[in-house]
Short mmCIF file of C-alpha atoms in Angstrom, two decimals:
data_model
loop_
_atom_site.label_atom_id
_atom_site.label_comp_id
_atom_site.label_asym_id
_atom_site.label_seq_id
_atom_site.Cartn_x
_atom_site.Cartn_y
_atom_site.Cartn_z
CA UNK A 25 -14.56 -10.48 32.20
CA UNK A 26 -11.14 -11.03 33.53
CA UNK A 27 -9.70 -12.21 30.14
CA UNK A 28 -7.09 -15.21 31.00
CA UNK A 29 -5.21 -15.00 33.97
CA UNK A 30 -1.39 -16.46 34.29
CA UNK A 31 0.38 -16.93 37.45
CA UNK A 32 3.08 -16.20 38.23
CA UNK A 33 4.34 -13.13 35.77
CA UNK A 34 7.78 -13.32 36.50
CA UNK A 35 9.77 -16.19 37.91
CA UNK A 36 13.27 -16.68 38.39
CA UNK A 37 14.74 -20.29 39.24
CA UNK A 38 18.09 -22.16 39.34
CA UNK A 39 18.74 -24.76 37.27
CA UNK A 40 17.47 -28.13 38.36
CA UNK A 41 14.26 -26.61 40.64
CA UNK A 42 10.69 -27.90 39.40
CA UNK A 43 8.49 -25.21 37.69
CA UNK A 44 4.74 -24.61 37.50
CA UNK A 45 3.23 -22.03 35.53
CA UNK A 46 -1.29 -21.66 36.53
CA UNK A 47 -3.68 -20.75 33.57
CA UNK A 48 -7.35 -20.25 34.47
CA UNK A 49 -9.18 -19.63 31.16
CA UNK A 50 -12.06 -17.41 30.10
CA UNK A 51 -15.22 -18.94 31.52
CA UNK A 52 -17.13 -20.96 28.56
CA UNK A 53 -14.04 -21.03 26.28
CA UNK A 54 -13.76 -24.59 26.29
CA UNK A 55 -10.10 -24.86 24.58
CA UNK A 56 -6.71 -23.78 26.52
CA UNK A 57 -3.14 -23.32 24.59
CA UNK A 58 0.01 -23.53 25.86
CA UNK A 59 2.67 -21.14 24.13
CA UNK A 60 6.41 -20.32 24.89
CA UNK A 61 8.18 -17.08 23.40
CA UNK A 62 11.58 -16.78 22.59
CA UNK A 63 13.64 -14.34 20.49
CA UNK A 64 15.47 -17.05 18.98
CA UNK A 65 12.21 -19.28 17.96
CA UNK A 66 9.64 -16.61 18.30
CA UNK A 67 6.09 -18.09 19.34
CA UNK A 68 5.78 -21.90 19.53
CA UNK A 69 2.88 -23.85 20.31
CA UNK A 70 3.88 -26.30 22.88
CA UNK A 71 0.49 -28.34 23.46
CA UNK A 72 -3.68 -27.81 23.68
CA UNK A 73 -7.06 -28.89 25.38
CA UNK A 74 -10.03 -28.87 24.04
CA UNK A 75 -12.68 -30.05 26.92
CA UNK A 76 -9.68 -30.60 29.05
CA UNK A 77 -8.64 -33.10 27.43
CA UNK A 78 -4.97 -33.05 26.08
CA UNK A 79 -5.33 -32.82 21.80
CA UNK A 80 -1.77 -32.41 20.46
CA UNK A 81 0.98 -32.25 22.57
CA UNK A 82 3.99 -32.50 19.61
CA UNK A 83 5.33 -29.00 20.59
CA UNK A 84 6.25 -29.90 24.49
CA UNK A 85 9.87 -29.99 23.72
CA UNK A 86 11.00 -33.15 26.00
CA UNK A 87 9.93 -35.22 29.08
CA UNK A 88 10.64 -32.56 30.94
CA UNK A 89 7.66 -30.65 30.27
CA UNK A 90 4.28 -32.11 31.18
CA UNK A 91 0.63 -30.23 31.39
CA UNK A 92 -2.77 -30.80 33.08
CA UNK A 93 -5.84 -29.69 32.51
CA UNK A 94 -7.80 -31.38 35.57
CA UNK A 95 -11.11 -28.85 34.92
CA UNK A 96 -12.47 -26.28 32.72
CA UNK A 97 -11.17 -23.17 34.56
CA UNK A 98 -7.08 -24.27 35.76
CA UNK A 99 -4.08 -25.74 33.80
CA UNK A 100 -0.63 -26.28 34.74
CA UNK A 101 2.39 -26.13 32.68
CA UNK A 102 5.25 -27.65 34.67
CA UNK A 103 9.07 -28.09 33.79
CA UNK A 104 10.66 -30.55 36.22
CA UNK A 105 14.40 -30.15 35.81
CA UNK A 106 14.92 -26.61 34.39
CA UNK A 107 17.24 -25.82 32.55
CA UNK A 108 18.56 -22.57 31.52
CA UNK A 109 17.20 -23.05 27.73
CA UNK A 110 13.78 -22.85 28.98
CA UNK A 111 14.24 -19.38 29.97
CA UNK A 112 11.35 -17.68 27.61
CA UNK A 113 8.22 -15.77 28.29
CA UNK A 114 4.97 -18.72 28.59
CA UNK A 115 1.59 -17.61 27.03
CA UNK A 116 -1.65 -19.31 27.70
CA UNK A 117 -4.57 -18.39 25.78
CA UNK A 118 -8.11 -19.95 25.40
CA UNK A 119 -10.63 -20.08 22.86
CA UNK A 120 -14.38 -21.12 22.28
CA UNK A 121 -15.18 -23.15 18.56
CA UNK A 122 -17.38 -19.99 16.48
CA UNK A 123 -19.49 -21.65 13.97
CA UNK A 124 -18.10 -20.10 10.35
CA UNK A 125 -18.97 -19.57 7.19
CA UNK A 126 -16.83 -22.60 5.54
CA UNK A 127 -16.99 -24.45 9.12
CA UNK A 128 -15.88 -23.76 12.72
CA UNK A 129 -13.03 -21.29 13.77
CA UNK A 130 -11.47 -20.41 17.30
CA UNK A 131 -10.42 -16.93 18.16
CA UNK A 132 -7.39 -17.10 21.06
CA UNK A 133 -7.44 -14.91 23.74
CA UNK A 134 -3.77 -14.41 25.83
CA UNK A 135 -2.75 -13.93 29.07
CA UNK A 136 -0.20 -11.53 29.61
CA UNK A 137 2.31 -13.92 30.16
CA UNK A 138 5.28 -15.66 32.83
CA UNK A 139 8.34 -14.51 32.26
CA UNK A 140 10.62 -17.26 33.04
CA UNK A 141 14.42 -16.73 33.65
CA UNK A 142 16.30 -19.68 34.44
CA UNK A 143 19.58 -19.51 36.02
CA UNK B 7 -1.79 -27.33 5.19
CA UNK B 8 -2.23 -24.15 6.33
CA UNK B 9 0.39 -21.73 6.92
CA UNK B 10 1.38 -17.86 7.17
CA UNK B 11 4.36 -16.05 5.82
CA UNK B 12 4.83 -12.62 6.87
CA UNK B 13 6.78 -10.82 4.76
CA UNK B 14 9.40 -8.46 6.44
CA UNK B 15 10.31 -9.11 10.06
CA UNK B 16 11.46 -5.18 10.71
CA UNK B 17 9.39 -2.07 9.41
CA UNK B 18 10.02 1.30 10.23
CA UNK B 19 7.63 4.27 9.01
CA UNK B 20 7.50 7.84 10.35
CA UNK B 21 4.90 9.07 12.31
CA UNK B 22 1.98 10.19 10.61
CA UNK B 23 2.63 7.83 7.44
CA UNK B 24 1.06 5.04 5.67
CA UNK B 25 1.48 1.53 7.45
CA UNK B 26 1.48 -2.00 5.65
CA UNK B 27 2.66 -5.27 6.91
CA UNK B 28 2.67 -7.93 4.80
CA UNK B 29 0.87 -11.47 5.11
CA UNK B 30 0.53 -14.14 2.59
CA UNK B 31 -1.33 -17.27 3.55
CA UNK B 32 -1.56 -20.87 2.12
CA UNK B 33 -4.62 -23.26 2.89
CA UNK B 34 -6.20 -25.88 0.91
CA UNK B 35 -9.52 -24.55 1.85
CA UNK B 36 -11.33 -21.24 2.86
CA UNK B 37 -8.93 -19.68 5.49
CA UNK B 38 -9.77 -17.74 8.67
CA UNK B 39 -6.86 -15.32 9.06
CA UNK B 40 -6.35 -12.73 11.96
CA UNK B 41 -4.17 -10.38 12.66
CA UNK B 42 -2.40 -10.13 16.37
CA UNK B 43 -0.31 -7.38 17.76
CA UNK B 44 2.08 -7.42 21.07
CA UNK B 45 3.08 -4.70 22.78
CA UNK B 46 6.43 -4.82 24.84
CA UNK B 47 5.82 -6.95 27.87
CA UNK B 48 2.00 -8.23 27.11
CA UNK B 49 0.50 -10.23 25.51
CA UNK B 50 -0.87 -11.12 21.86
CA UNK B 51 -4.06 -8.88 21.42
CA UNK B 52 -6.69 -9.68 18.44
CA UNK B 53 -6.11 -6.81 16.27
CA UNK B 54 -9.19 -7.99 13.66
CA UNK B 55 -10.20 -11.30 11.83
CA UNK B 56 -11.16 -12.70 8.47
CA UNK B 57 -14.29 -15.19 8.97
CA UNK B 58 -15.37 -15.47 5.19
CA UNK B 59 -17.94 -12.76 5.23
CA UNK B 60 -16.70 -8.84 3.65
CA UNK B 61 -13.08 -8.94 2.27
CA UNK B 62 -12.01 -5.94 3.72
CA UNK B 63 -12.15 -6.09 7.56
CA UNK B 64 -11.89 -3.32 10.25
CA UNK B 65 -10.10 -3.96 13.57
CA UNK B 66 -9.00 -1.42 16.32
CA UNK B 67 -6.96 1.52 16.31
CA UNK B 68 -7.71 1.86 12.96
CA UNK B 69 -6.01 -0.95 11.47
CA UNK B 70 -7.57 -2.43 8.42
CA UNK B 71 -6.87 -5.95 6.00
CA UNK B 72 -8.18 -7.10 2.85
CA UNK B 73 -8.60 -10.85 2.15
CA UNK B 74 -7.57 -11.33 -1.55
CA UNK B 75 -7.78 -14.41 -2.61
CA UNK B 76 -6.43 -14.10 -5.92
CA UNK B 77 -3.00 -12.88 -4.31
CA UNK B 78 -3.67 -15.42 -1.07
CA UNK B 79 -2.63 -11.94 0.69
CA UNK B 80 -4.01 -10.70 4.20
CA UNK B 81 -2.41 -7.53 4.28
CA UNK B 82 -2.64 -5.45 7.06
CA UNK B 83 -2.85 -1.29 7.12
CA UNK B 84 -3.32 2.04 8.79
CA UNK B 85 -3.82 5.15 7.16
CA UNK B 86 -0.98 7.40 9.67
CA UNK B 87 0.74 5.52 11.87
CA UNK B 88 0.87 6.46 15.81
CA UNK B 89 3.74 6.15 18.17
CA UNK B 90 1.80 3.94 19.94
CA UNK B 91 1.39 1.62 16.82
CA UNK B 92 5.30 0.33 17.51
CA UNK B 93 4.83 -3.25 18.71
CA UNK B 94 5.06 -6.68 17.18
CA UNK B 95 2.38 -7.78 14.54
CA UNK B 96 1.45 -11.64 13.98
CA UNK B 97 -0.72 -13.15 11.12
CA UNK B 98 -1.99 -16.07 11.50
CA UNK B 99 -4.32 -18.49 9.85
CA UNK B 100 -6.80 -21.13 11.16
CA UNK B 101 -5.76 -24.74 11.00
CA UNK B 102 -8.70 -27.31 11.33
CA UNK B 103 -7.30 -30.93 11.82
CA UNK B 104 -8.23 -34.41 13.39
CA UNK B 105 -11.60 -32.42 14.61
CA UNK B 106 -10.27 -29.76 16.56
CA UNK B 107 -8.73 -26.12 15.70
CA UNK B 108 -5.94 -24.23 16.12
CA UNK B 109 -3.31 -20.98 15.03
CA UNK B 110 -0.83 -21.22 12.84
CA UNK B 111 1.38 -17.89 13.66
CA UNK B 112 3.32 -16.31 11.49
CA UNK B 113 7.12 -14.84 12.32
CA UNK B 114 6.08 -11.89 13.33
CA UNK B 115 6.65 -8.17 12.02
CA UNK B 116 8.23 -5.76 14.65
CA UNK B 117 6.97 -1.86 13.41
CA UNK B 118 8.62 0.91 14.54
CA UNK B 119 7.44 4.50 14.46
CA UNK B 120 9.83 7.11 14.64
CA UNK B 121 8.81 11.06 14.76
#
């Protein structure tokens, strides 16, 4: 298995250019996670899928962040304007639902991450 | 709610010694809790995970954690620490809500291992 796969790994932008980050899941996990990395806030959860289908989306930080899921196996995280704040390293990870003892559980697995520097 | 608080966000042991990192959780009802580490420039890694069966849990590189509930600790050890054990350590704990699950990380705990 190719574990999760994030494209690309390092990007460097001027302020004001549109962003996309790619995420193509583990095939059968059928939940995707959006994370951003900073040394300031450490790791933040910014939004999920489960089924492709957005869940919670309080941690996108303004309008200026949107995600897609359009099918099981690609997501997008795009920032459309950037700004040099958003400089951070994004995580994806994905997960399948493991039936538990005292109910269901997910175990994340992470890409290795896009480094984004915003200038 | 669930959450993790990891106690100490620096720890520095020599080589060869005894490594703890400290994790207390809160949950209103039987936690999941996992342990994560990062090494520079990667990503987060599942180190080993509590799923309610035995209390004390084996991950790899021989790292270990006990569940105690009594102490609503997850602490995580290893015997004699390894260079290659210096990276960043997350606890975390899973949250089930509205249906659907997710991690609640903790702050993270950056070890260093010096000769």
């Amino acid at each position: 298995d190719a574990g999760v796969i994030q494209s690309p790994r390092h990007e460097v932008t001027e302020m004001g250019q549109e962003v996309t980050l790619r995420c193509k899941p583990i095939s059968g996990h059928n939940s995707l996670f959006w994370y951003r990395q900073t040394m300031m806030r450490g790791l933040e959860l910014l939004i999920y899928f489960n089924n492709n289908v957005p869940i919670d989306d309080s941690g996108m930080p303004e309008d200026r962040f949107s995600a897609k899921m359009p099918n099981a196996s690609f997501s997008t995280l795009k920032i459309q304007p950037s700004e040099p704040r958003d400089s951070a390293v994004y995580f994806c990870a994905s997960s399948k639902i493991h039936p538990g003892l005292a109910g269901a559980y997910n175990e994340q697995f992470f890409g290795p991450g896009t480094r984004l520097t915003v200038l | 709610a669930q959450s993790v608080t990891q106690l100490g966000s620096h720890v520095s042991v020599s080589e060869g010694a005894l490594v703890l990192l400290r994790c207390n959780y809160s949950s209103s009802v039987p936690p999941y809790l996992f342990w994560y580490v990062q090494y520079p420039n990667q990503g987060l890694q599942l180190l080993l995970k509590y799923t309610s069966a035995a209390t004390l849990v084996k991950g790899i590189n021989g790292f270990e954690a006990e569940f105690k509930k009594s102490e609503t600790s997850f602490h995580l050890t290893k015997p004699s620490a390894h260079m290659s054990d210096a990276a960043e350590y997350f606890c975390a704990v899973n949250k089930f809500s509205g249906g659907y699950n997710k991690l609640i990380f903790g702050a993270g705990t950056r070890l260093a291992v010096h000769p």
